[in-house]
Coordinates of C-alpha atoms in Angstrom, one line a residue:
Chain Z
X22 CA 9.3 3.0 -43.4
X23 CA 6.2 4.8 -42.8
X24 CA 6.5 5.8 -39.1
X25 CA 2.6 7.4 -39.2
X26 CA 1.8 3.8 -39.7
X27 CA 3.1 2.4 -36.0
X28 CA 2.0 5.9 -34.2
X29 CA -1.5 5.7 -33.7
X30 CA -1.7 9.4 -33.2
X31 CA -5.4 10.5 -32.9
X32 CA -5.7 9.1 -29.2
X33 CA -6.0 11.4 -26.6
X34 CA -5.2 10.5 -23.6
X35 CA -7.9 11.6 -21.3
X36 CA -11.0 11.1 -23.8
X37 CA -9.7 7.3 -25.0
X38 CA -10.0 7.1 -21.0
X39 CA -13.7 8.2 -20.2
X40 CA -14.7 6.5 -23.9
X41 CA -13.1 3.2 -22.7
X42 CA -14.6 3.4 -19.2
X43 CA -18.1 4.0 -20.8
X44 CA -18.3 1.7 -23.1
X45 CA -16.4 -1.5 -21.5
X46 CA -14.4 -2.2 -24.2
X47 CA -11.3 -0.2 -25.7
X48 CA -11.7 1.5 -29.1
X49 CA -9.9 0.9 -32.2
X50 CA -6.9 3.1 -32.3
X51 CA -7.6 5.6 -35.1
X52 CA -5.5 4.6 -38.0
X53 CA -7.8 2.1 -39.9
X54 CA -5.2 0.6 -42.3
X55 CA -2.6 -1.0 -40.3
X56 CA -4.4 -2.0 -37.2
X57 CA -6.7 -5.5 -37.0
X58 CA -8.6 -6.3 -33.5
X59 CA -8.0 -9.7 -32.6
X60 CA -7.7 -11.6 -29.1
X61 CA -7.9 -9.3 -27.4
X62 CA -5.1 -6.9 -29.1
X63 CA -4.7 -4.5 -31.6
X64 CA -2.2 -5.8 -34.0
X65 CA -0.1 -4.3 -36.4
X66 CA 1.7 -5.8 -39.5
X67 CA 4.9 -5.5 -39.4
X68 CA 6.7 -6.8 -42.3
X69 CA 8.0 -3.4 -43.4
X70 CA 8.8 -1.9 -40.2
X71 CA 12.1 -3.1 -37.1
X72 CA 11.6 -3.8 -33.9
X73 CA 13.5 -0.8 -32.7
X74 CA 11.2 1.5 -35.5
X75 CA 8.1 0.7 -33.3
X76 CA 9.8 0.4 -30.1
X77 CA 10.9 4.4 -30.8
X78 CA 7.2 5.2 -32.0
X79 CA 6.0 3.6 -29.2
X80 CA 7.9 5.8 -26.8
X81 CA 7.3 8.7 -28.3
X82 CA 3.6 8.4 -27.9
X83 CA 3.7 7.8 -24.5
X84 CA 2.8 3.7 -24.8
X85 CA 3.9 1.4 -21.7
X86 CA 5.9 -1.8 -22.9
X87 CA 4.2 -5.0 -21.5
X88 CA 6.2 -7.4 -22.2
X89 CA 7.2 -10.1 -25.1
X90 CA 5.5 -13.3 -25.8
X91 CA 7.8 -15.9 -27.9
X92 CA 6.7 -18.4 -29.6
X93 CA 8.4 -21.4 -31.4
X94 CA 7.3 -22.5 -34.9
X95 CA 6.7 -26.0 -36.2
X96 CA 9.1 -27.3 -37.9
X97 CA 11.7 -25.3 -39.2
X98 CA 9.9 -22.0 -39.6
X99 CA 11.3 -20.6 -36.5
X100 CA 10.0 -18.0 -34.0
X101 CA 7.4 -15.5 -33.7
X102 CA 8.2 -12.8 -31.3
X103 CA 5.2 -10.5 -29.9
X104 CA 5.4 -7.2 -28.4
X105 CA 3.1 -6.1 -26.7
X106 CA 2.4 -2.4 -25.7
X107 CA -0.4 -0.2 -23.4
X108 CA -1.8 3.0 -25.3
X109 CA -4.2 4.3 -22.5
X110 CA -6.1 0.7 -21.6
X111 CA -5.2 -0.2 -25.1
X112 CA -3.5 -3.3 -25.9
X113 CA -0.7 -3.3 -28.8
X114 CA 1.3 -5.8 -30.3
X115 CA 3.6 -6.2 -32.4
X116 CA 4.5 -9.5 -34.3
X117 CA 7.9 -9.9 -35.8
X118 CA 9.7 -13.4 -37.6
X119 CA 12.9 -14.3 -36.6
X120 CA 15.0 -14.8 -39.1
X121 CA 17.0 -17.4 -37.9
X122 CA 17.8 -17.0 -33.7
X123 CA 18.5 -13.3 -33.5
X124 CA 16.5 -10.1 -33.2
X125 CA 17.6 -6.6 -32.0
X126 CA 17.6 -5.4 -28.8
X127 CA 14.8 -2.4 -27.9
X128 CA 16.9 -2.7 -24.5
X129 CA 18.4 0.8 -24.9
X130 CA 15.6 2.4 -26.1
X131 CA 13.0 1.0 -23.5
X132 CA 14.6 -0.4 -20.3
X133 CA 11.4 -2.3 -19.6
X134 CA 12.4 -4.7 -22.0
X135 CA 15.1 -5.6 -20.3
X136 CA 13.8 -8.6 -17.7
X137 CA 12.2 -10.1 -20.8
X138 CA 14.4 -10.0 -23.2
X139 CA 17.3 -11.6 -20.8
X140 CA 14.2 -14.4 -20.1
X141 CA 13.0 -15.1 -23.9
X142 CA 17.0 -15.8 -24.5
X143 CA 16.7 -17.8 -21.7
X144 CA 14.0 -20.0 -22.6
X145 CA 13.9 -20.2 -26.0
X146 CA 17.7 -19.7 -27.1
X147 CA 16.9 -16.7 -29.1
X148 CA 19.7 -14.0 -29.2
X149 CA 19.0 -10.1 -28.5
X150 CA 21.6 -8.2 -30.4
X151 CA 23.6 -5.2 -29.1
X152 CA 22.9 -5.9 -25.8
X153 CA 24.7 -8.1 -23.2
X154 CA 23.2 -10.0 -20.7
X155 CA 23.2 -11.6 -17.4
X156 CA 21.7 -14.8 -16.2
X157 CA 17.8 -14.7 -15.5
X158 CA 16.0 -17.6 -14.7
X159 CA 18.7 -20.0 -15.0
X160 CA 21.2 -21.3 -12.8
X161 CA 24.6 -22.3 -13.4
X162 CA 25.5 -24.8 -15.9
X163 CA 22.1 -24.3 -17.6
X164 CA 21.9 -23.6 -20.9
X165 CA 19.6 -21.1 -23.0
X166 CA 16.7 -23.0 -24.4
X167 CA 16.1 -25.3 -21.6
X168 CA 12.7 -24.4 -20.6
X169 CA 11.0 -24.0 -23.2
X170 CA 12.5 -24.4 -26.4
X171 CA 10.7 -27.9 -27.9
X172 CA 14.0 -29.8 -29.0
X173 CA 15.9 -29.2 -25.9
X174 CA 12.5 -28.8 -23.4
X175 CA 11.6 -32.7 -24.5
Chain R
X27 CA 35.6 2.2 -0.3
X28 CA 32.8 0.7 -1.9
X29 CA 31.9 -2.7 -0.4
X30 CA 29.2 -5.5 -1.9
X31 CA 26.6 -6.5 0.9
X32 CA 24.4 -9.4 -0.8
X33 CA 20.9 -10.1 0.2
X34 CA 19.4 -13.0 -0.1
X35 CA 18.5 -15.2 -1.6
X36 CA 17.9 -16.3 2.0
X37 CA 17.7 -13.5 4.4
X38 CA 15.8 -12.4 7.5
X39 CA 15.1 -9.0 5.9
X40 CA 13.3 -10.7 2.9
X41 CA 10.3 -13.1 3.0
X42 CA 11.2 -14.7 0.0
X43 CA 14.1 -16.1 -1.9
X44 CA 15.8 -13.7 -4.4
X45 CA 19.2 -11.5 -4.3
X46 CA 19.4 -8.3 -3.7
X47 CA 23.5 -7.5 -4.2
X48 CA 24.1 -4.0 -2.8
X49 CA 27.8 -1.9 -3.4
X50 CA 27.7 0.1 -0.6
X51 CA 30.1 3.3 0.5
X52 CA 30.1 3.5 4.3
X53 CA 25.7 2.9 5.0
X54 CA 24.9 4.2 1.8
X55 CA 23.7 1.9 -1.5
X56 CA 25.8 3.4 -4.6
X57 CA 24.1 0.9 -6.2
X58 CA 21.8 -2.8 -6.5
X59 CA 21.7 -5.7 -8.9
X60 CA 18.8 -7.9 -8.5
X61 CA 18.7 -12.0 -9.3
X62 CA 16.2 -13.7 -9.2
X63 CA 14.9 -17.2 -10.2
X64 CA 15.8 -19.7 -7.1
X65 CA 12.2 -21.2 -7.4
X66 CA 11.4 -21.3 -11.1
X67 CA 8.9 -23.6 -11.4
X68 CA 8.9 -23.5 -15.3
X69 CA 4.5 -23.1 -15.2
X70 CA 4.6 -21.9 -19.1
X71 CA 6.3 -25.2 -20.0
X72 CA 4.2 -27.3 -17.5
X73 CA 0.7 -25.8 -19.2
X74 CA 1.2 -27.2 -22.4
X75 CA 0.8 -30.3 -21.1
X76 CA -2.2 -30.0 -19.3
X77 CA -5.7 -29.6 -20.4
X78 CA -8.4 -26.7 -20.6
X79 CA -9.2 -27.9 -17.1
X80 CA -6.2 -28.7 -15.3
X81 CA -4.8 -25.6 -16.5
X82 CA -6.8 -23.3 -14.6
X83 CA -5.9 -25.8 -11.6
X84 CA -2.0 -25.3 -12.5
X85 CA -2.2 -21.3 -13.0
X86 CA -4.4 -20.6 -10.0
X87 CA -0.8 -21.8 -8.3
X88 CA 1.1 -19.0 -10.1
X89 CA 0.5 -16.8 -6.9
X90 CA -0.6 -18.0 -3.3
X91 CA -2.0 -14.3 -3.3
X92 CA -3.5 -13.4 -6.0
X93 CA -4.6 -17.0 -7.0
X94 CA -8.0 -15.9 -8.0
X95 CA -6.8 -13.0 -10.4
X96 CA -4.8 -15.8 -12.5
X97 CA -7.6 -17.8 -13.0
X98 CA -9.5 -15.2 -13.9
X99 CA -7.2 -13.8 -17.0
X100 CA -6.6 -17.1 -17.9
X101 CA -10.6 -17.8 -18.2
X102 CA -11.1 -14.9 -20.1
X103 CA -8.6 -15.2 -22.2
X104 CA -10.0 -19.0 -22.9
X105 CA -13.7 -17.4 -23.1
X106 CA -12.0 -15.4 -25.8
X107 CA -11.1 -18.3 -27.8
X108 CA -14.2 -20.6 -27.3
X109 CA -16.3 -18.0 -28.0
X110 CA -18.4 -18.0 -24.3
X111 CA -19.9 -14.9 -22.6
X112 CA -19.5 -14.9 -19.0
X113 CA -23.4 -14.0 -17.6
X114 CA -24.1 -10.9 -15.6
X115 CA -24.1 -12.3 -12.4
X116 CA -20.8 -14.2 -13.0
X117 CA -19.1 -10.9 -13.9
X118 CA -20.5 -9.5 -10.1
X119 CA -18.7 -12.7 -8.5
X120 CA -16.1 -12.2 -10.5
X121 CA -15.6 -8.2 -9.6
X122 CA -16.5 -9.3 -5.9
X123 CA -13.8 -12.1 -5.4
X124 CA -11.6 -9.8 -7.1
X125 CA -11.6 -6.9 -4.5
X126 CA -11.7 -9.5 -1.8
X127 CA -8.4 -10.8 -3.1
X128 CA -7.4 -7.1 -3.0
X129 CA -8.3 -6.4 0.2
X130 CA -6.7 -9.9 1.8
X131 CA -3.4 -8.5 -0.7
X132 CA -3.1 -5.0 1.0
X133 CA -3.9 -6.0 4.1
X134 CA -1.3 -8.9 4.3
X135 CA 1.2 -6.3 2.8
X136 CA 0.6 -3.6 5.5
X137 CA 1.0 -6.4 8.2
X138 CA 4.4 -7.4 6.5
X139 CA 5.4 -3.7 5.9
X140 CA 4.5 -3.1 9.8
X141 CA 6.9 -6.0 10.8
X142 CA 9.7 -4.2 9.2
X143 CA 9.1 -1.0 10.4
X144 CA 9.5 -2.7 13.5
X145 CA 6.0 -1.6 14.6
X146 CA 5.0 -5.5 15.8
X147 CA 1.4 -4.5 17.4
X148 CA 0.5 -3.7 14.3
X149 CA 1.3 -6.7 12.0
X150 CA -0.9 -8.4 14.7
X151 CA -3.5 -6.0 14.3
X152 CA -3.5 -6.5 10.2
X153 CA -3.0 -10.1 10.6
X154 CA -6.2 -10.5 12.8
X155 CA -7.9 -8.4 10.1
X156 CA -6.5 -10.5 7.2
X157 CA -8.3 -13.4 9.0
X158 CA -11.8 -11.4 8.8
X159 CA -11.0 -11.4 5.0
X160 CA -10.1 -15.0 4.7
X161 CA -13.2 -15.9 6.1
X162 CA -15.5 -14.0 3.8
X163 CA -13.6 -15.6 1.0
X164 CA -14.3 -19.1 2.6
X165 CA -17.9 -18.1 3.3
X166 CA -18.0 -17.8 -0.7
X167 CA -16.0 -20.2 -2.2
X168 CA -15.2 -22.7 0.6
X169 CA -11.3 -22.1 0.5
X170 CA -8.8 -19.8 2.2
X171 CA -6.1 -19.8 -0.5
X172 CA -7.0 -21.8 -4.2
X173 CA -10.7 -20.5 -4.5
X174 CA -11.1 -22.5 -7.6
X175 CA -13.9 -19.7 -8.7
X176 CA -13.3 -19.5 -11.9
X177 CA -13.9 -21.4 -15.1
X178 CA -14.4 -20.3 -18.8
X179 CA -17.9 -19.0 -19.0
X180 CA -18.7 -18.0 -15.8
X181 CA -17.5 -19.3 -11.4
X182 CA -18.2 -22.6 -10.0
X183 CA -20.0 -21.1 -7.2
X184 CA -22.7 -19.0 -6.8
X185 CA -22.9 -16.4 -3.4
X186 CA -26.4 -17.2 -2.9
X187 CA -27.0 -14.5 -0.6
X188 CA -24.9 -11.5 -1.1
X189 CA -26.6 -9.1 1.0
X190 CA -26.1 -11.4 4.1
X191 CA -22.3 -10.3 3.6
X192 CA -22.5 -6.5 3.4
X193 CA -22.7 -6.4 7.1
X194 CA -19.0 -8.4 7.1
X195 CA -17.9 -5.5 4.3
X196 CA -18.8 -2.9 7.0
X197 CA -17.0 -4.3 9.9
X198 CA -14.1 -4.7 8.0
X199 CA -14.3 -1.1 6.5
X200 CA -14.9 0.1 10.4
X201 CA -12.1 -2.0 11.9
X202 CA -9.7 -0.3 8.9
X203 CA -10.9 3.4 9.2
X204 CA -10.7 2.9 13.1
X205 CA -7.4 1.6 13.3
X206 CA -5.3 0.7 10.0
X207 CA -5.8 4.0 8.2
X208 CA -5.4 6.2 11.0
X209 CA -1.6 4.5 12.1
X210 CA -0.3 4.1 8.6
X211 CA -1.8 8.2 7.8
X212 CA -0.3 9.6 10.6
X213 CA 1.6 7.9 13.1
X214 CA 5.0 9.2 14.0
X215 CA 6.7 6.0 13.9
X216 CA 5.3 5.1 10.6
X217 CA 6.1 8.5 9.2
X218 CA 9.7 8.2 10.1
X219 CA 10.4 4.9 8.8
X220 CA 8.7 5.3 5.2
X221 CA 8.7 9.4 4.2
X222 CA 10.8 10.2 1.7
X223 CA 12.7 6.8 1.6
X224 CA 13.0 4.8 -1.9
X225 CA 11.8 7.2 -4.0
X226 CA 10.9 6.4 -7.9
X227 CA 10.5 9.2 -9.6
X228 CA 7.6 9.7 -12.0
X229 CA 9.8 9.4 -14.9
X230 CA 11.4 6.6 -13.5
X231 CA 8.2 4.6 -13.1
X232 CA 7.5 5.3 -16.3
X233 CA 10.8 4.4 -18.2
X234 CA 10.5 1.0 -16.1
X235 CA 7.5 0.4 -16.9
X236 CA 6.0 -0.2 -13.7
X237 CA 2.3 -0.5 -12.7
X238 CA -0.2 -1.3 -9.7
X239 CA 0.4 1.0 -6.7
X240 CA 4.0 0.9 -7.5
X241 CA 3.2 2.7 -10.3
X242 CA 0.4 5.2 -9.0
X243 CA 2.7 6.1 -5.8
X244 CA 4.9 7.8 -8.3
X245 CA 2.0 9.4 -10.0
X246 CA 1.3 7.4 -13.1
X247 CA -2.6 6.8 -13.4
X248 CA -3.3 3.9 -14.8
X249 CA -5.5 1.1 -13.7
X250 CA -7.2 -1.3 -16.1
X251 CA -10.7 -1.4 -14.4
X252 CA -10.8 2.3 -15.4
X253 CA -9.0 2.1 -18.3
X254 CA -10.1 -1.4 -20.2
X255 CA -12.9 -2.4 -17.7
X256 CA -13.4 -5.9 -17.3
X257 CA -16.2 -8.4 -15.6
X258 CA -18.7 -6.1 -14.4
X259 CA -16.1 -2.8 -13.5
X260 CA -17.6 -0.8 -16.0
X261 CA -20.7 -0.6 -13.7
X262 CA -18.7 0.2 -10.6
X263 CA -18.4 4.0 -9.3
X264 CA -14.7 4.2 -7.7
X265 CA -11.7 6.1 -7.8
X266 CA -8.2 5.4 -8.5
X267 CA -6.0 7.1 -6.0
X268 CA -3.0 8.1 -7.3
X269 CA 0.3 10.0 -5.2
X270 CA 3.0 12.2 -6.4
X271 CA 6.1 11.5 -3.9
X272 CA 7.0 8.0 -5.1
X273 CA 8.4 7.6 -2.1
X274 CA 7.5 4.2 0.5
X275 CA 4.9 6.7 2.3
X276 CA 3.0 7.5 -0.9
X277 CA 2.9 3.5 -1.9
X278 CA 1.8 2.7 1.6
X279 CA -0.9 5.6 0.9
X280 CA -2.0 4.5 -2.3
X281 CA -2.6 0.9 -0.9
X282 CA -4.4 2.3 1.8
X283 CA -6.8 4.3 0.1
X284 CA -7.6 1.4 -2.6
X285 CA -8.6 -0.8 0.9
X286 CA -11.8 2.1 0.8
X287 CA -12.3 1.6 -2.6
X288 CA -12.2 -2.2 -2.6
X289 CA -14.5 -1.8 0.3
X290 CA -16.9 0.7 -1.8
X291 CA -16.8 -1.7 -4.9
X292 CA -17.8 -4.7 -2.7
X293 CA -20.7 -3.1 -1.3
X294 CA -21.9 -2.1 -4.6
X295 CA -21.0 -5.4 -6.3
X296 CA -22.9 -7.3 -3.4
X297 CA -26.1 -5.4 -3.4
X298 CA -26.8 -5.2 -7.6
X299 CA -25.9 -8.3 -7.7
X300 CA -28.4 -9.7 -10.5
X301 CA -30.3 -12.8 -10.9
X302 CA -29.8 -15.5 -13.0
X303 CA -27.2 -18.4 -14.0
X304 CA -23.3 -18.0 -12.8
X305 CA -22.0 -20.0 -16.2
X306 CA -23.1 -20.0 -19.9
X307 CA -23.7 -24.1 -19.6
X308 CA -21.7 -25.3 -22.2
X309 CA -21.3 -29.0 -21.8
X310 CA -18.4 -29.1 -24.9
X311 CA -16.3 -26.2 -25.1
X312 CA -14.9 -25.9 -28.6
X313 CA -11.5 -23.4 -29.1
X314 CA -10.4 -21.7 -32.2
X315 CA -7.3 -21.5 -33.8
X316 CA -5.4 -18.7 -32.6
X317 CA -4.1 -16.5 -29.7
X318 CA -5.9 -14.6 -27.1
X319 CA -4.7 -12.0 -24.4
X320 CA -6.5 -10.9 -21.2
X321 CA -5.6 -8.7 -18.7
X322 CA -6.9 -7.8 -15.5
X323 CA -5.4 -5.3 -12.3
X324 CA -4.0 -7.3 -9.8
X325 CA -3.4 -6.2 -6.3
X326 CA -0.2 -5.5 -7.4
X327 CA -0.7 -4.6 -10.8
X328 CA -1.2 -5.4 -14.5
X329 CA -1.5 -9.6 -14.9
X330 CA -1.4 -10.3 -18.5
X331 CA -2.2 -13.8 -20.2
X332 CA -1.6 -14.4 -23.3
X333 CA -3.1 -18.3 -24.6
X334 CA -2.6 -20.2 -27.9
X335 CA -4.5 -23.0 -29.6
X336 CA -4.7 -24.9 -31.7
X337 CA -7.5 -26.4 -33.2
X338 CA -9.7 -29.8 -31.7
X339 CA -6.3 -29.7 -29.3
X340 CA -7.6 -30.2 -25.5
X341 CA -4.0 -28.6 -24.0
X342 CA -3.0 -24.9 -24.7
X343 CA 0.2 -24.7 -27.4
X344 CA 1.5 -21.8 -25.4
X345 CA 0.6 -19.6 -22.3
X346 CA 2.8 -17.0 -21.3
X347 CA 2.1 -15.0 -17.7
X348 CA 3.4 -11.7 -17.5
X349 CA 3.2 -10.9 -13.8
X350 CA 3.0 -7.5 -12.3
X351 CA 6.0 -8.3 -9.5
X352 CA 7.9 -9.1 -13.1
X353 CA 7.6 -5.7 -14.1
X354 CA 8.1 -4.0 -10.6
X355 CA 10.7 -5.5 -9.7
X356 CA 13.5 -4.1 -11.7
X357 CA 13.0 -0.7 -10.0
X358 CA 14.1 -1.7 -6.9
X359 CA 17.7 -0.9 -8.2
X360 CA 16.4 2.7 -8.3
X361 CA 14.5 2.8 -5.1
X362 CA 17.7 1.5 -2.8
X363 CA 20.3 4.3 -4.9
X364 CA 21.2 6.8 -2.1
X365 CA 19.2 5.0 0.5
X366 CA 20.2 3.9 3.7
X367 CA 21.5 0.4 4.0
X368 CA 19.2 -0.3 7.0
X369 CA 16.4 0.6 5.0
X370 CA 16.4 -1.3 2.0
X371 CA 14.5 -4.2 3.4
X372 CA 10.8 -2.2 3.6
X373 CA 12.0 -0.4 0.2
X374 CA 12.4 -3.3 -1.4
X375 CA 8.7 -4.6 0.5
X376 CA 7.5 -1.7 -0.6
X377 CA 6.6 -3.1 -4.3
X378 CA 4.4 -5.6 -2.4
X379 CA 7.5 -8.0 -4.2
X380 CA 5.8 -11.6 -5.2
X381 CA 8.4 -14.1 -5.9
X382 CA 6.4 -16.8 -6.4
X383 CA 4.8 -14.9 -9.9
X384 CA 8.4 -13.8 -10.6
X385 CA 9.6 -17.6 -10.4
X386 CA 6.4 -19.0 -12.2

């Protein structure tokens, strides 16, 4: 995979800063290809890259995770996970397609991740893999999907 | 021998219900798991079935303290999506009820944080001045808690004078410089109770990911009305004080210092205030197809709102909150390592910990 791709390396801290303060809205992180503005986020297509690729990029560049937005699918197409990252007042994300209920864990590489990953398991049944977890949000008895995923939220 | 101490979820030293399980060796915490979750509420699931009205009703319950800052992502996050530009004088009202919220947040905080000291004259002090800021939010929006202020393209109410509240921004900045600052900066008993206890190291905060004061007490300087301005911050001169020892002392600093600046971003938002409409008067609001994220520095941190839609839909397909106590909270665990049993109830206070965001 092409790591140059998920590292948006021209930013500079401290001049994204003053730019973004000047100008009210946050610039487009300087590599053109992969990135698209939209809603709000910078986005990144991710088809050729894992989650734990751009979760180690991330890190290395000095991003703060956010957090992880999950979204079910209609009909049998599954979920969409988002992640989302800071770069300086920058907002990064990250869209990944389950395939099937599983994903791995960025857990050990960014401990951040950890709250959100036990809470997405928790609401929409979707498994984090190498990672164990403990209960979140639910209490005993409850079972993973409950909140939010559609067949069992209904 | 190590023992387990559990508190919570329903505890004198906590003002809200979660678990804080300590394994302590004589008074000292080895170690902490946190649980949370005794009052989810299940809000992401409850918003999908409400409409691009009663959803900013439901989310502006999300916090009882920071109501006004959920409303306000989620609004511009839904302008993002209909395609409406808040006008100038919206963005001011915005900015203004923004800083008010902070200052009502801090202030409420520093009360609570003087009750566990144990320094009781002074949570009555902080609580009288919370009132003065209650009632300039009431002055403006006619509420003490839910200000209902906000609504995509613009606030539901106008402050028609804003100059005739600078004088209540001045008291309030007197009554903190004459006695709030002053006792949290340098009284004894204050020192003793919060220097050099529940440290987070700077790399810490930044491996958890922290943010707000939490974060800037440990030296990370982030704050997204410097660094992706929003409403009318762009046009405010402040600065962002940031402290090194990550210690309760330096978050109690760094909360103190923001009361100035909320006070110096009032005044300016009050007096260039400019003329004109407070909504962009769209009858029919029409959303796209698609998802749109909005953040915004809360008195504790980083709110983030992300909002999907779907086409001639009148209820959001999905909103998901991502609170700033959410991210703060897990660094407790490394606050209370090496701390003194005794004081892991103000550690633990120190994040300014909400439970009701947490348990959205």
């Amino acid at each position: 995979m092409n790591l140059s791709a998920v590292n948006p390396p021209a930013i500079e801290p401290s001049r994204a800063s003053a730019e973004t303060h000047a100008a009210g809205t946050p610039e487009k992180p300087q590599t053109a290809e992969p990135w698209t503005q939209r809603g709000g986020v910078y986005w990144m297509d991710c088809a050729k890259v894992t989650v734990r690729e751009t979760a180690r990029a991330m890190k290395d560049v000095g991003a703060r995770f956010v957090t992880i937005t999950a979204y079910q699918l209609p009909g049998n197409e599954g979920f969409r996970l988002e992640y989302h990252w800071d770069l300086d007042g920058r907002l990064l994300g990250f869209p990944f397609q389950l395939i099937g209920n599983s994903i791995e864990s960025i857990f050990d590489i960014c401990e951040a991740a950890d709250w959100i990953e036990r809470e997405v398991h928790e609401g929409f049944a979707i498994e984090f893999t190498g990672r164990e977890y403990e209960p979140l949000l639910l209490r005993e008895g409850e079972k993973p999907g409950v909140n939010l995923r559609e067949e069992m939220a209904r | 021998m190590s023992y387990k101490i559990p508190m919570g979820p329903y505890h004198p030293g906590l003002e809200e219900p979660y678990k804080l399980e300590m394994i302590c060796e004589g008074e000292t915490v080895q170690d902490a798991k946190l649980h949370i979750g005794f009052n989810f509420r299940g809000i992401e699931r409850l918003a999908e079935t409400r409409n691009y009205i009663q959803v900013i009703a439901l989310m502006e319950r999300v916090c009882g303290i920071c109501s006004n800052i959920h409303t306000l992502t989620l609004c511009q996050a839904m302008e993002q999506l209909t395609g409406l530009e808040p006008p100038p004088r919206a963005k001011y009202i915005r900015v203004a009820m923004a800083e008010l919220e902070r200052l009502h947040s801090h202030v409420l905080w520093a009360g609570i944080a003087s009750k566990l000291m144990g320094f009781k004259t002074m949570f009555m002090t902080c609580f009288a001045l919370r009132e003065k800021v209650m009632d300039v939010l009431q002055a403006i929006s006619g509420n003490r808690v839910n200000y209902a202020m906000n609504r995509i393209g613009g606030v539901n109410r106008d402050i028609e004078d804003p100059q005739a509240l600078v004088p209540m921004v001045d008291e309030l900045e007197r009554e903190m410089m004459r006695t709030i600052i002053p006792i949290f900066t340098t009284s004894a008993t204050a020192r003793s109770r919060c220097a050099g206890i529940g440290i987070l190291t700077h790399e810490k905060a930044v491996s958890c990911g922290v943010v707000g004061p939490t974060a800037r007490a440990s030296g990370v300087a982030q704050d997204l009305r410097r660094a992706a301005p929003y409403a009318a911050y762009a046009e405010m001169e402040f600065e962002t004080p940031v402290e090194q020892a990550g210690d309760v002392r330096a978050r109690l600093f760094v909360r103190a210092l923001e009361i100035m600046e909320s006070c110096r971003i009032l005044r300016q938002a009050l007096s260039k205030m400019p003329p004109g409409e407070i909504d962009a008067g769209e009858a029919k609001l029409v959303f796209t197809s698609g998802t749109a994220t909005s953040r915004v520095e809360a008195p504790r941190g980083e709110v983030m709102y992300s909002v999907s839609w779907k086409e001639n839909s009148r209820n959001p397909s999905r909103v998901h909150v991502r609170t700033p106590t959410y991210a703060n909270m897990p660094a407790i665990r490394w606050m209370v390592r090496g701390a003194r049993l005794a004081d892991t109830p103000l550690i633990q206070a120190s994040i300014d910990p909400c439970y009701s965001c947490t348990d959205r």
